[in-house]
Tab-separated table of C-alpha atoms and ligand atoms in Angstrom:
chain	number	residue	atom	x	y	z
A	1	MET	CA	24.413	66.485	-72.372
A	2	LEU	CA	25.791	66.307	-68.874
A	3	LEU	CA	22.612	64.641	-67.707
A	4	ASP	CA	22.790	62.075	-70.498
A	5	ASP	CA	26.259	61.106	-69.347
A	6	LEU	CA	25.279	60.723	-65.705
A	7	ARG	CA	26.396	57.374	-64.323
A	8	PRO	CA	24.485	55.876	-61.410
A	9	ARG	CA	26.375	55.381	-58.147
A	10	LEU	CA	25.753	53.066	-55.257
A	11	LEU	CA	25.257	55.687	-52.557
A	12	LEU	CA	26.758	54.280	-49.361
A	13	GLY	CA	27.896	57.549	-47.851
A	14	PRO	CA	26.326	59.711	-45.141
A	15	GLY	CA	23.572	60.805	-47.551
A	16	PRO	CA	22.022	61.061	-50.017
A	17	SER	CA	21.043	57.392	-49.917
A	18	PRO	CA	19.865	55.285	-52.882
A	19	VAL	CA	16.415	56.203	-54.169
A	20	ALA	CA	14.068	53.386	-55.185
A	21	PRO	CA	12.601	53.542	-58.707
A	22	ARG	CA	9.052	53.896	-57.365
A	23	ILE	CA	10.110	57.134	-55.658
A	24	LEU	CA	11.792	58.515	-58.759
A	25	ASP	CA	8.565	57.669	-60.620
A	26	ALA	CA	6.559	59.625	-58.061
A	27	LEU	CA	8.763	62.680	-58.706
A	28	GLY	CA	7.729	62.580	-62.341
A	29	ARG	CA	3.968	62.784	-61.712
A	30	PRO	CA	2.184	65.827	-63.139
A	31	THR	CA	2.879	69.000	-61.242
A	32	VAL	CA	-0.325	70.530	-59.866
A	33	GLY	CA	-0.913	73.698	-57.863
A	34	HIS	CA	-0.098	73.930	-54.180
A	35	LEU	CA	-3.709	74.906	-53.417
A	36	ASP	CA	-5.211	72.180	-55.614
A	37	PRO	CA	-7.431	69.970	-53.429
A	38	GLN	CA	-5.626	66.914	-54.816
A	39	PHE	CA	-2.328	68.253	-53.593
A	40	LEU	CA	-3.703	69.336	-50.216
A	41	ALA	CA	-4.925	65.777	-49.656
A	42	ILE	CA	-1.435	64.466	-50.443
A	43	MET	CA	0.112	66.985	-48.054
A	44	ASP	CA	-2.290	65.957	-45.279
A	45	ASP	CA	-1.393	62.325	-45.858
A	46	VAL	CA	2.305	63.212	-45.662
A	47	GLY	CA	1.594	64.726	-42.238
A	48	ASP	CA	0.082	61.394	-41.106
A	49	GLY	CA	3.016	59.428	-42.501
A	50	LEU	CA	5.486	61.707	-40.753
A	51	ARG	CA	3.668	61.376	-37.414
A	52	HIS	CA	4.009	57.616	-37.855
A	53	VAL	CA	7.783	57.660	-38.493
A	54	PHE	CA	8.438	60.233	-35.756
A	55	GLY	CA	6.278	58.314	-33.278
A	56	THR	CA	4.142	61.297	-32.348
A	57	ASP	CA	0.622	62.696	-32.215
A	58	HIS	CA	1.828	66.298	-32.652
A	59	THR	CA	-0.556	68.150	-34.967
A	60	MET	CA	2.185	70.467	-36.231
A	61	THR	CA	4.161	67.888	-38.214
A	62	PHE	CA	5.129	68.767	-41.779
A	63	PRO	CA	7.980	68.884	-44.307
A	64	VAL	CA	10.008	72.091	-44.325
A	65	SER	CA	10.932	73.225	-47.863
A	66	GLY	CA	14.674	72.727	-47.741
A	67	THR	CA	17.171	70.155	-46.523
A	68	GLY	CA	17.829	68.950	-42.985
A	69	SER	CA	19.698	72.111	-42.054
A	70	ALA	CA	16.627	74.192	-42.924
A	71	ALA	CA	14.601	72.148	-40.456
A	72	MET	CA	17.371	72.574	-37.889
A	73	GLU	CA	17.094	76.305	-38.428
A	74	ALA	CA	13.280	76.203	-38.213
A	75	SER	CA	13.438	74.200	-34.992
A	76	LEU	CA	15.596	76.776	-33.253
A	77	ALA	CA	14.460	80.034	-34.859
A	78	ASN	CA	10.819	79.547	-33.931
A	79	VAL	CA	11.420	79.078	-30.222
A	80	LEU	CA	14.548	81.136	-29.497
A	81	GLU	CA	14.609	84.863	-28.920
A	82	PRO	CA	17.706	86.994	-28.394
A	83	GLY	CA	19.051	86.523	-24.877
A	84	ASP	CA	17.473	83.076	-24.377
A	85	THR	CA	19.681	80.295	-23.100
A	86	ALA	CA	20.182	77.214	-25.285
A	87	ILE	CA	21.953	74.119	-23.975
A	88	VAL	CA	23.460	72.073	-26.802
A	89	GLY	CA	25.182	68.688	-26.663
A	90	VAL	CA	28.194	68.713	-28.974
A	91	ASN	CA	30.012	65.491	-29.880
A	92	GLY	CA	30.360	65.973	-33.621
A	93	VAL	CA	29.678	68.255	-36.557
A	94	PHE	CA	25.917	68.496	-36.238
A	95	GLY	CA	25.871	69.396	-32.553
A	96	GLY	CA	28.362	72.100	-33.486
A	97	ARG	CA	26.021	73.317	-36.233
A	98	LEU	CA	23.097	73.518	-33.791
A	99	ALA	CA	25.215	75.584	-31.394
A	100	GLU	CA	26.346	77.902	-34.185
A	101	MET	CA	22.790	78.493	-35.385
A	102	ALA	CA	21.558	79.218	-31.864
A	103	ARG	CA	24.400	81.721	-31.400
A	104	ARG	CA	23.458	83.489	-34.627
A	105	MET	CA	19.913	83.800	-33.290
A	106	GLY	CA	21.292	85.743	-30.354
A	107	ALA	CA	20.967	82.953	-27.798
A	108	GLU	CA	23.385	82.425	-24.923
A	109	VAL	CA	24.667	79.003	-25.867
A	110	VAL	CA	25.909	76.575	-23.245
A	111	THR	CA	27.607	73.641	-24.935
A	112	VAL	CA	28.013	70.266	-23.273
A	113	GLU	CA	30.917	68.739	-25.112
A	114	ALA	CA	31.959	65.132	-25.422
A	115	GLU	CA	34.768	63.498	-27.326
A	116	TRP	CA	33.887	62.693	-30.933
A	117	GLY	CA	32.785	59.080	-31.184
A	118	ARG	CA	31.249	59.086	-27.695
A	119	ILE	CA	27.775	59.949	-26.460
A	120	VAL	CA	27.096	63.043	-24.386
A	121	GLU	CA	26.433	61.448	-21.010
A	122	PRO	CA	22.779	62.125	-20.124
A	123	GLU	CA	23.714	62.900	-16.490
A	124	ARG	CA	25.947	65.714	-17.701
A	125	MET	CA	23.184	67.191	-19.861
A	126	ILE	CA	20.780	66.952	-16.933
A	127	ALA	CA	23.257	68.551	-14.505
A	128	ILE	CA	23.688	71.520	-16.866
A	129	LEU	CA	19.913	71.771	-17.251
A	130	ARG	CA	19.586	72.012	-13.449
A	131	GLN	CA	22.100	74.889	-13.493
A	132	HIS	CA	20.021	76.719	-16.126
A	133	PRO	CA	16.408	76.191	-15.077
A	134	HIS	CA	15.213	78.972	-17.403
A	135	ALA	CA	16.953	77.614	-20.498
A	136	ARG	CA	14.611	77.865	-23.469
A	137	VAL	CA	16.015	74.921	-25.354
A	138	LEU	CA	18.047	71.798	-24.726
A	139	ALA	CA	19.208	70.215	-27.987
A	140	VAL	CA	21.011	66.997	-28.844
A	141	VAL	CA	21.739	64.986	-31.975
A	142	LEU	CA	20.152	61.534	-31.909
A	143	ALA	CA	22.175	60.082	-34.789
A	144	GLU	CA	25.486	61.965	-35.135
A	145	THR	CA	26.294	61.307	-38.768
A	146	SER	CA	29.826	62.646	-38.399
A	147	THR	CA	30.766	59.868	-35.950
A	148	GLY	CA	28.145	57.096	-36.104
A	149	VAL	CA	27.045	57.534	-32.484
A	150	GLU	CA	23.479	57.068	-31.250
A	151	GLN	CA	22.624	59.418	-28.384
A	152	PRO	CA	20.395	58.056	-25.577
A	153	LEU	CA	17.329	60.283	-25.178
A	154	ALA	CA	14.902	58.846	-22.633
A	155	GLU	CA	16.551	60.103	-19.431
A	156	ILE	CA	17.139	63.547	-20.870
A	157	GLY	CA	13.567	63.756	-22.116
A	158	ALA	CA	12.207	62.772	-18.725
A	159	ALA	CA	14.354	65.437	-17.038
A	160	VAL	CA	13.342	68.168	-19.480
A	161	ALA	CA	9.625	67.329	-19.339
A	162	GLY	CA	8.867	69.006	-16.031
A	163	THR	CA	10.749	72.228	-16.843
A	164	GLU	CA	10.345	75.403	-18.910
A	165	THR	CA	12.848	74.038	-21.384
A	166	LEU	CA	11.960	72.552	-24.767
A	167	PHE	CA	13.661	69.321	-25.833
A	168	VAL	CA	14.966	69.612	-29.406
A	169	VAL	CA	16.324	66.539	-31.170
A	170	ASP	CA	18.177	66.289	-34.474
A	171	ALA	CA	16.794	63.053	-35.899
A	172	VAL	CA	17.983	63.627	-39.475
A	173	THR	CA	19.804	60.325	-39.905
A	174	ALA	CA	17.590	58.380	-37.511
A	175	VAL	CA	14.110	58.781	-38.983
A	176	GLY	CA	13.131	55.681	-40.941
A	177	GLY	CA	16.240	53.739	-39.838
A	178	THR	CA	16.272	53.613	-36.043
A	179	PRO	CA	13.525	54.571	-33.570
A	180	VAL	CA	12.986	58.231	-32.659
A	181	GLU	CA	9.844	57.847	-30.483
A	182	VAL	CA	9.121	61.544	-30.147
A	183	ASP	CA	6.219	61.153	-27.718
A	184	ARG	CA	7.725	58.380	-25.624
A	185	ASN	CA	10.995	60.321	-25.284
A	186	ARG	CA	9.115	63.542	-24.433
A	187	ILE	CA	10.639	65.401	-27.375
A	188	ASP	CA	9.152	68.826	-28.159
A	189	ILE	CA	10.769	69.427	-31.519
A	190	ALA	CA	12.409	66.890	-33.804
A	191	TYR	CA	13.480	67.205	-37.396
A	192	ALA	CA	14.750	65.005	-40.212
A	193	GLY	CA	15.827	65.073	-43.830
A	194	THR	CA	14.458	63.091	-46.734
A	195	GLN	CA	17.780	61.836	-48.135
A	196	LYS	CA	18.939	59.624	-45.296
A	197	CYS	CA	16.897	56.649	-44.044
A	198	LEU	CA	13.657	57.838	-45.652
A	199	GLY	CA	15.232	57.015	-49.013
A	200	VAL	CA	13.890	60.082	-50.824
A	201	PRO	CA	16.054	62.630	-52.702
A	202	PRO	CA	17.299	65.655	-50.752
A	203	GLY	CA	14.964	68.651	-50.703
A	204	LEU	CA	12.486	68.327	-47.854
A	205	ALA	CA	13.005	68.256	-44.123
A	206	PRO	CA	10.275	66.808	-41.903
A	207	VAL	CA	9.751	68.525	-38.567
A	208	THR	CA	7.385	68.122	-35.624
A	209	PHE	CA	6.417	70.620	-32.902
A	210	SER	CA	4.668	69.702	-29.648
A	211	GLU	CA	1.779	71.727	-28.267
A	212	ARG	CA	4.227	73.034	-25.630
A	213	ALA	CA	6.496	74.278	-28.420
A	214	MET	CA	3.529	75.848	-30.239
A	215	GLU	CA	2.510	77.620	-27.039
A	216	ARG	CA	6.023	79.022	-26.769
A	217	ILE	CA	5.756	80.238	-30.376
A	218	ARG	CA	2.418	81.952	-29.637
A	219	THR	CA	3.853	83.769	-26.631
A	220	ARG	CA	7.048	85.080	-28.240
A	221	THR	CA	7.649	88.761	-27.717
A	222	THR	CA	9.564	89.240	-31.000
A	223	PRO	CA	8.663	87.774	-34.395
A	224	CYS	CA	10.600	84.726	-35.590
A	225	GLN	CA	13.852	85.985	-37.123
A	226	SER	CA	13.157	83.933	-40.281
A	227	TRP	CA	10.053	84.812	-42.288
A	228	TYR	CA	10.378	81.753	-44.540
A	229	LEU	CA	10.589	79.287	-41.663
A	230	ASP	CA	8.082	80.987	-39.351
A	231	VAL	CA	5.803	78.186	-38.147
A	232	SER	CA	3.051	80.597	-37.116
A	233	LEU	CA	2.821	81.724	-40.768
A	234	LEU	CA	3.210	78.197	-42.158
A	235	ALA	CA	0.296	77.117	-39.971
A	236	GLY	CA	-1.913	79.336	-42.134
A	237	TYR	CA	-1.202	77.095	-45.119
A	238	LEU	CA	-1.061	73.761	-43.338
A	239	GLY	CA	-4.240	74.377	-41.310
A	240	SER	CA	-7.826	74.760	-42.521
A	241	GLU	CA	-7.261	78.308	-43.801
A	242	ARG	CA	-5.018	77.114	-46.674
A	243	LYS	CA	-3.504	80.544	-46.994
A	244	TYR	CA	-0.618	81.060	-49.391
A	245	HIS	CA	2.749	81.452	-47.671
A	246	HIS	CA	5.281	79.994	-50.105
A	247	THR	CA	4.928	77.505	-52.928
A	248	ALA	CA	5.356	73.957	-51.679
A	249	PRO	CA	7.915	71.898	-53.672
A	250	ILE	CA	5.094	69.866	-55.186
A	251	ASN	CA	6.973	66.989	-56.816
A	252	MET	CA	9.245	66.522	-53.831
A	253	VAL	CA	6.136	66.138	-51.700
A	254	TYR	CA	4.986	63.369	-54.072
A	255	ALA	CA	8.331	61.650	-53.585
A	256	LEU	CA	8.117	61.929	-49.820
A	257	HIS	CA	4.559	60.589	-49.931
A	258	GLU	CA	5.768	57.559	-51.881
A	259	GLY	CA	8.666	57.051	-49.470
A	260	LEU	CA	6.298	57.102	-46.506
A	261	THR	CA	3.969	54.676	-48.282
A	262	ALA	CA	6.892	52.302	-48.810
A	263	ILE	CA	7.651	52.508	-45.090
A	264	ARG	CA	4.067	51.668	-44.174
A	265	GLU	CA	4.171	48.679	-46.508
A	266	GLU	CA	7.413	47.378	-45.034
A	267	GLY	CA	6.393	48.165	-41.449
A	268	LEU	CA	8.460	50.389	-39.184
A	269	GLU	CA	9.633	47.577	-36.903
A	270	ALA	CA	10.688	45.430	-39.857
A	271	ARG	CA	12.532	48.399	-41.284
A	272	TYR	CA	14.419	49.002	-38.034
A	273	ALA	CA	15.274	45.299	-37.866
A	274	ARG	CA	16.568	45.394	-41.444
A	275	HIS	CA	18.819	48.371	-40.703
A	276	ALA	CA	20.069	46.744	-37.488
A	277	ARG	CA	20.918	43.455	-39.173
A	278	ILE	CA	22.597	44.931	-42.237
A	279	GLY	CA	24.603	47.444	-40.207
A	280	ALA	CA	25.841	44.761	-37.811
A	281	ARG	CA	26.855	42.578	-40.731
A	282	LEU	CA	28.953	45.359	-42.265
A	283	GLN	CA	30.555	46.296	-38.951
A	284	GLY	CA	31.578	42.686	-38.292
A	285	ALA	CA	33.039	42.313	-41.768
A	286	LEU	CA	35.042	45.539	-41.502
A	287	VAL	CA	36.565	44.484	-38.186
A	288	GLU	CA	37.584	41.183	-39.788
A	289	ARG	CA	39.452	43.234	-42.400
A	290	GLY	CA	41.429	45.242	-39.878
A	291	PHE	CA	39.195	48.324	-39.610
A	292	ARG	CA	38.455	49.755	-36.171
A	293	LEU	CA	34.994	51.034	-35.395
A	294	PHE	CA	35.119	54.657	-34.301
A	295	ALA	CA	31.876	54.922	-32.350
A	296	GLN	CA	31.600	53.910	-28.727
A	297	GLU	CA	30.532	50.309	-28.290
A	298	GLY	CA	26.891	49.946	-27.308
A	299	HIS	CA	26.020	53.249	-29.011
A	300	ARG	CA	26.745	52.420	-32.639
A	301	LEU	CA	24.274	53.347	-35.318
A	302	PRO	CA	23.603	50.539	-37.783
A	303	GLN	CA	22.761	52.971	-40.601
A	304	LEU	CA	26.010	54.930	-40.346
A	305	THR	CA	29.281	53.172	-39.636
A	306	SER	CA	32.423	55.183	-39.059
A	307	ALA	CA	35.462	52.983	-39.435
A	308	LEU	CA	39.159	53.827	-39.052
A	309	LEU	CA	41.153	52.291	-41.872
A	310	PRO	CA	43.652	49.500	-41.221
A	311	GLU	CA	47.058	50.776	-40.043
A	312	GLY	CA	49.078	52.568	-42.705
A	313	ARG	CA	46.229	52.990	-45.193
A	314	GLU	CA	45.453	56.442	-46.508
A	315	GLU	CA	41.717	56.882	-46.833
A	316	GLY	CA	41.434	59.536	-49.570
A	317	PRO	CA	42.947	57.675	-52.549
A	318	LEU	CA	41.219	54.431	-51.608
A	319	ARG	CA	37.878	56.181	-51.315
A	320	ALA	CA	38.451	57.759	-54.745
A	321	ARG	CA	39.045	54.267	-56.179
A	322	LEU	CA	35.813	52.976	-54.690
A	323	LEU	CA	34.009	55.720	-56.590
A	324	GLU	CA	35.933	55.613	-59.867
A	325	GLU	CA	36.490	51.893	-60.252
A	326	HIS	CA	33.473	50.492	-58.444
A	327	GLY	CA	30.875	53.249	-58.650
A	328	ILE	CA	30.434	53.238	-54.890
A	329	GLU	CA	30.287	56.397	-52.827
A	330	VAL	CA	31.321	56.359	-49.168
A	331	GLY	CA	32.069	59.394	-47.011
A	332	GLY	CA	35.337	60.571	-45.502
A	333	GLY	CA	35.816	61.929	-42.011
A	334	LEU	CA	34.654	65.419	-41.043
A	335	GLY	CA	36.238	67.887	-38.639
A	336	SER	CA	38.606	66.201	-36.203
A	337	ALA	CA	38.047	62.840	-37.933
A	338	LYS	CA	39.114	64.174	-41.347
A	339	GLY	CA	41.522	61.913	-43.228
A	340	LYS	CA	41.176	59.118	-40.696
A	341	LEU	CA	38.033	57.211	-41.405
A	342	TRP	CA	35.269	56.227	-43.732
A	343	ARG	CA	31.652	56.914	-43.034
A	344	ILE	CA	29.540	54.231	-44.592
A	345	GLY	CA	25.807	54.668	-44.786
A	346	LEU	CA	23.417	51.750	-45.157
A	347	MET	CA	20.270	53.786	-45.235
A	348	GLY	CA	16.750	53.193	-46.472
A	349	HIS	CA	16.734	51.476	-49.835
A	350	GLY	CA	20.517	51.039	-49.524
A	351	ALA	CA	20.358	48.901	-46.371
A	352	THR	CA	20.513	45.542	-48.130
A	353	ASP	CA	22.749	42.482	-48.238
A	354	GLU	CA	23.442	43.302	-51.847
A	355	SER	CA	24.907	46.697	-50.891
A	356	VAL	CA	27.149	45.052	-48.299
A	357	ASP	CA	28.252	42.357	-50.772
A	358	ARG	CA	29.152	44.931	-53.408
A	359	LEU	CA	30.940	47.170	-50.947
A	360	LEU	CA	32.980	44.363	-49.373
A	361	ALA	CA	34.045	43.071	-52.770
A	362	ALA	CA	35.176	46.579	-53.696
A	363	VAL	CA	36.950	47.081	-50.355
A	364	ASP	CA	38.775	43.778	-50.806
A	365	ASP	CA	39.821	44.910	-54.245
A	366	VAL	CA	41.183	48.320	-53.252
A	367	LEU	CA	42.805	47.128	-50.015
A	368	GLY	CA	44.061	43.874	-51.436
A	369	THR	CA	42.315	41.988	-48.633
A	370	ARG	CA	40.424	38.778	-49.120
A	371	GLY	CA	36.820	38.298	-48.188
A	372	ALA	CA	36.365	36.114	-45.145
B	1	PLP	C1	22.599	65.369	-42.915
B	1	PLP	C2	22.417	65.903	-41.549
B	1	PLP	C3	22.007	67.221	-41.289
B	1	PLP	C4	21.869	68.267	-42.339
B	1	PLP	O1	21.090	67.926	-43.363
B	1	PLP	P1	21.277	68.592	-44.810
B	1	PLP	O2	20.219	67.872	-45.543
B	1	PLP	O3	22.653	68.274	-45.281
B	1	PLP	O4	21.025	70.034	-44.687
B	1	PLP	C5	21.777	67.596	-39.992
B	1	PLP	N1	21.975	66.740	-38.979
B	1	PLP	C6	22.400	65.486	-39.172
B	1	PLP	C7	22.600	64.589	-38.011
B	1	PLP	C8	22.637	65.042	-40.461
B	1	PLP	O5	23.064	63.788	-40.654
């Protein structure tokens, strides 16, 4: 009953993003066993597709069963042991989540904070790294979905490369929308989620581990605190042994496979260019309507725009009207930005001129503005 009444929405929030029909079709393919050779071939292909979108040669690249936060947890839990130092850049919700997880794992967490809406200056991260030469992990968020900021990585990666520290990057909102370049940026561990720029429903979380990270995992003195997310056990299934660990979410893997195929067909560079163009178009149009862009200029993500509403406008009721009257979902502010701004995602299949046209028409309607 409830399902029959479900009305489609145009998903222009911080995720999930719109899912193309071909991907929904893939979800409906016959479920087979997780040790079926047909499925194993699909899983191997998914590994190749993920290496392509991450920009890496790392062998240990696979989808974690769970959402982005599960991959965040896997990324930290496998390499941290109680008493280890973890340096975490915090300029929004997701940096805060990384720090909280690391603390729960018993790590000594050193946060490098920056104002929401601004990057964490690479020099500051590097200075803190120099003060903690034995830090196990240095983590930052590449695409901070709570603010719309894109964090520069190259300098940090170069500084981390010659040390004992592993470079961990949250690329959840970046993958498939803006470049991650794991190998070029000397990233040891990066993770994503399917429901942002990959354009697949929520439920899987791609992750990649460098050989340096795998070596760290092999030389741990205590077992990984999470059994489910233990990469050394997962390797038994993903590698040639094909040993049962947990049942892979079969149909979600089909969907991810289809999403990665769509990316190959479009071409990664063309896809980045599409996101860049569509995001810039929306940002320009919002400014014309009296919105102020929240993220620091020069570091704005095209796939996630955070915009402060025109003076005197209350965001909550207007956002509710976008959903109820226009069937369009956008996000509100989180944490310190709560009640102040909209977070508009133009991700994956949703990053189109048509999405922007529909959204602007709806915005003009609820704000009483006129399209320029
Ligand atoms: C969405 C998101 C996450 C968490 O992903 P879930 O799928 O909600 O668990 C983590 N980091 C960033 C930057 C995100 O945008």
